[in-house]
Coordinates of C-alpha atoms in Angstrom, one line a residue:
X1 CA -28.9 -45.5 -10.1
X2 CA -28.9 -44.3 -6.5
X3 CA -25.1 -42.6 -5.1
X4 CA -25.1 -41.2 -2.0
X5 CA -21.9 -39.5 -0.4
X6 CA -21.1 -37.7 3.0
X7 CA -18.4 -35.1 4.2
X8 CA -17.4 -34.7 7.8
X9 CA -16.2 -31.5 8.9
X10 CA -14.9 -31.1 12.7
X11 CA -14.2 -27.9 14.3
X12 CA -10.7 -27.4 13.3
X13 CA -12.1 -26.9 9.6
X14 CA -14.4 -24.9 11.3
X15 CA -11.7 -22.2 12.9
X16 CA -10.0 -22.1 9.6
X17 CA -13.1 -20.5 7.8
X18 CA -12.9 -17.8 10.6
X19 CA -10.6 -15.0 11.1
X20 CA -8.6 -13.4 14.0
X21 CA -7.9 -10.4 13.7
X22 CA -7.7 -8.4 17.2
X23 CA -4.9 -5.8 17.0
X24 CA -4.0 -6.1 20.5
X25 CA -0.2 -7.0 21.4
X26 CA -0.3 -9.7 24.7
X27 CA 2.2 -8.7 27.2
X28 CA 3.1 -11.7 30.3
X29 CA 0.2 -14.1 28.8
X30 CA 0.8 -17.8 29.2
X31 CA 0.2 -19.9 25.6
X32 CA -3.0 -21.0 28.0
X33 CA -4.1 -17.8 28.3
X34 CA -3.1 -17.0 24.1
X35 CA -5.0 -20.3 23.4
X36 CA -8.3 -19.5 25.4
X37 CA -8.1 -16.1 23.8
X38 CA -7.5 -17.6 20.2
X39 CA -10.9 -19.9 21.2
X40 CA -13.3 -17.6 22.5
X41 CA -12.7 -15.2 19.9
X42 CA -13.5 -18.2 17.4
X43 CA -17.0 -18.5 19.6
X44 CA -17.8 -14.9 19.2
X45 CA -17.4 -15.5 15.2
X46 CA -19.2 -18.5 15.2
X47 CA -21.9 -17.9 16.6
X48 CA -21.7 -21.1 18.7
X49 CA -20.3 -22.5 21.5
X50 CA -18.1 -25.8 21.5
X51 CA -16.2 -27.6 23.7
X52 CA -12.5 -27.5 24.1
X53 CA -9.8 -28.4 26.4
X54 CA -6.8 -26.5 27.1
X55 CA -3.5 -28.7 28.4
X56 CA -2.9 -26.9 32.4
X57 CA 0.9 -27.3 30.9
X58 CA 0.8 -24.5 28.6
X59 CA 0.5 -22.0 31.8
X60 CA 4.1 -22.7 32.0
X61 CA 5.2 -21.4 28.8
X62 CA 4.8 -17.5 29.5
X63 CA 5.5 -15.2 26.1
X64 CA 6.4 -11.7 27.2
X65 CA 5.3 -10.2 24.0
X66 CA 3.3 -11.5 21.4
X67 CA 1.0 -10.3 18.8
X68 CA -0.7 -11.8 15.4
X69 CA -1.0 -11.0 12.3
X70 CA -5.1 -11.0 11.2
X71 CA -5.3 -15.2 10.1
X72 CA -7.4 -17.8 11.3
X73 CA -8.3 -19.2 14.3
X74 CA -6.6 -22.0 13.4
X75 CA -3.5 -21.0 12.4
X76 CA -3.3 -18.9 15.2
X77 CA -3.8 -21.7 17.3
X78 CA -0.9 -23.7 15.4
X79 CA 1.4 -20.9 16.0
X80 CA 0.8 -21.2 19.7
X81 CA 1.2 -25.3 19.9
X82 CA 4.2 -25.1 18.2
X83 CA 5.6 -22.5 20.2
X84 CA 5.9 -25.1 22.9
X85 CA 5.9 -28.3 20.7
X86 CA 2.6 -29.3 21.3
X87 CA -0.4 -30.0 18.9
X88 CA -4.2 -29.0 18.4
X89 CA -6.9 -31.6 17.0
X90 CA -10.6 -32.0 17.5
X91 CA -10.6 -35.5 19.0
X92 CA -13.7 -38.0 17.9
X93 CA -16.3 -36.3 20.5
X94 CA -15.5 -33.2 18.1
X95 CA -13.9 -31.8 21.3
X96 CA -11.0 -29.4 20.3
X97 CA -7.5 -30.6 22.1
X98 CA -4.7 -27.8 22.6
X99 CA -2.3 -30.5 24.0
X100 CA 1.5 -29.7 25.3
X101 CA 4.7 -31.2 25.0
X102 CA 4.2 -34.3 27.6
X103 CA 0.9 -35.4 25.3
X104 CA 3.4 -36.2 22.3
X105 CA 4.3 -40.2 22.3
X106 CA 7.6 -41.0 20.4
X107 CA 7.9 -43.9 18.8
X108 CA 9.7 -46.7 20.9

């Protein structure tokens, strides 16, 4: 007998194997700014460079103050796309997608 089986893994699996864990407390950043912090960090750890795409909408959510707590790149990243009701995915090009508020379709 011959089985075969396959597992697909996109990025977002990938940035919850890997921590965040700068110590630094954000003063006046935009949740664009957060998100393309959250990302490259997740490059350094990697090792790698992907693509990604950060919604321009999220430079008009400014956060005064924010800091995190050392947890994945992913979560991190959820934490900042729900800050402004928004969502994070790696689309089927296995590009990641940081999307904003306006990108959410409601049922009709």
């Amino acid at each position: 007998d011959v089985y075969i089986s396959t597992s697909a893994r996109d990025r977002m699996e990938m940035l919850r194997k890997t921590t965040f864990n700068r110590s630094e407390v954000y003063q006046n950043k935009t949740l664009y700014e957060l998100a393309e912090i959250v990302l490259m960090d997740a490059q350094d750890k990697v090792g790698e460079l992907f693509q990604y795409w950060i919604d321009p909408e999220l430079q008009e959510y400014l956060v005064p103050w924010s800091y995190f707590e050392p947890q994945s790149h992913r979560k991190a990243l959820r934490t900042i796309v729900e800050a402004c009701c928004g969502q994070a995915y790696a689309n089927r090009h296995d590009v990641i997608r940081v999307e904003g508020p306006s990108f959410i379709k409601l049922p009709e």
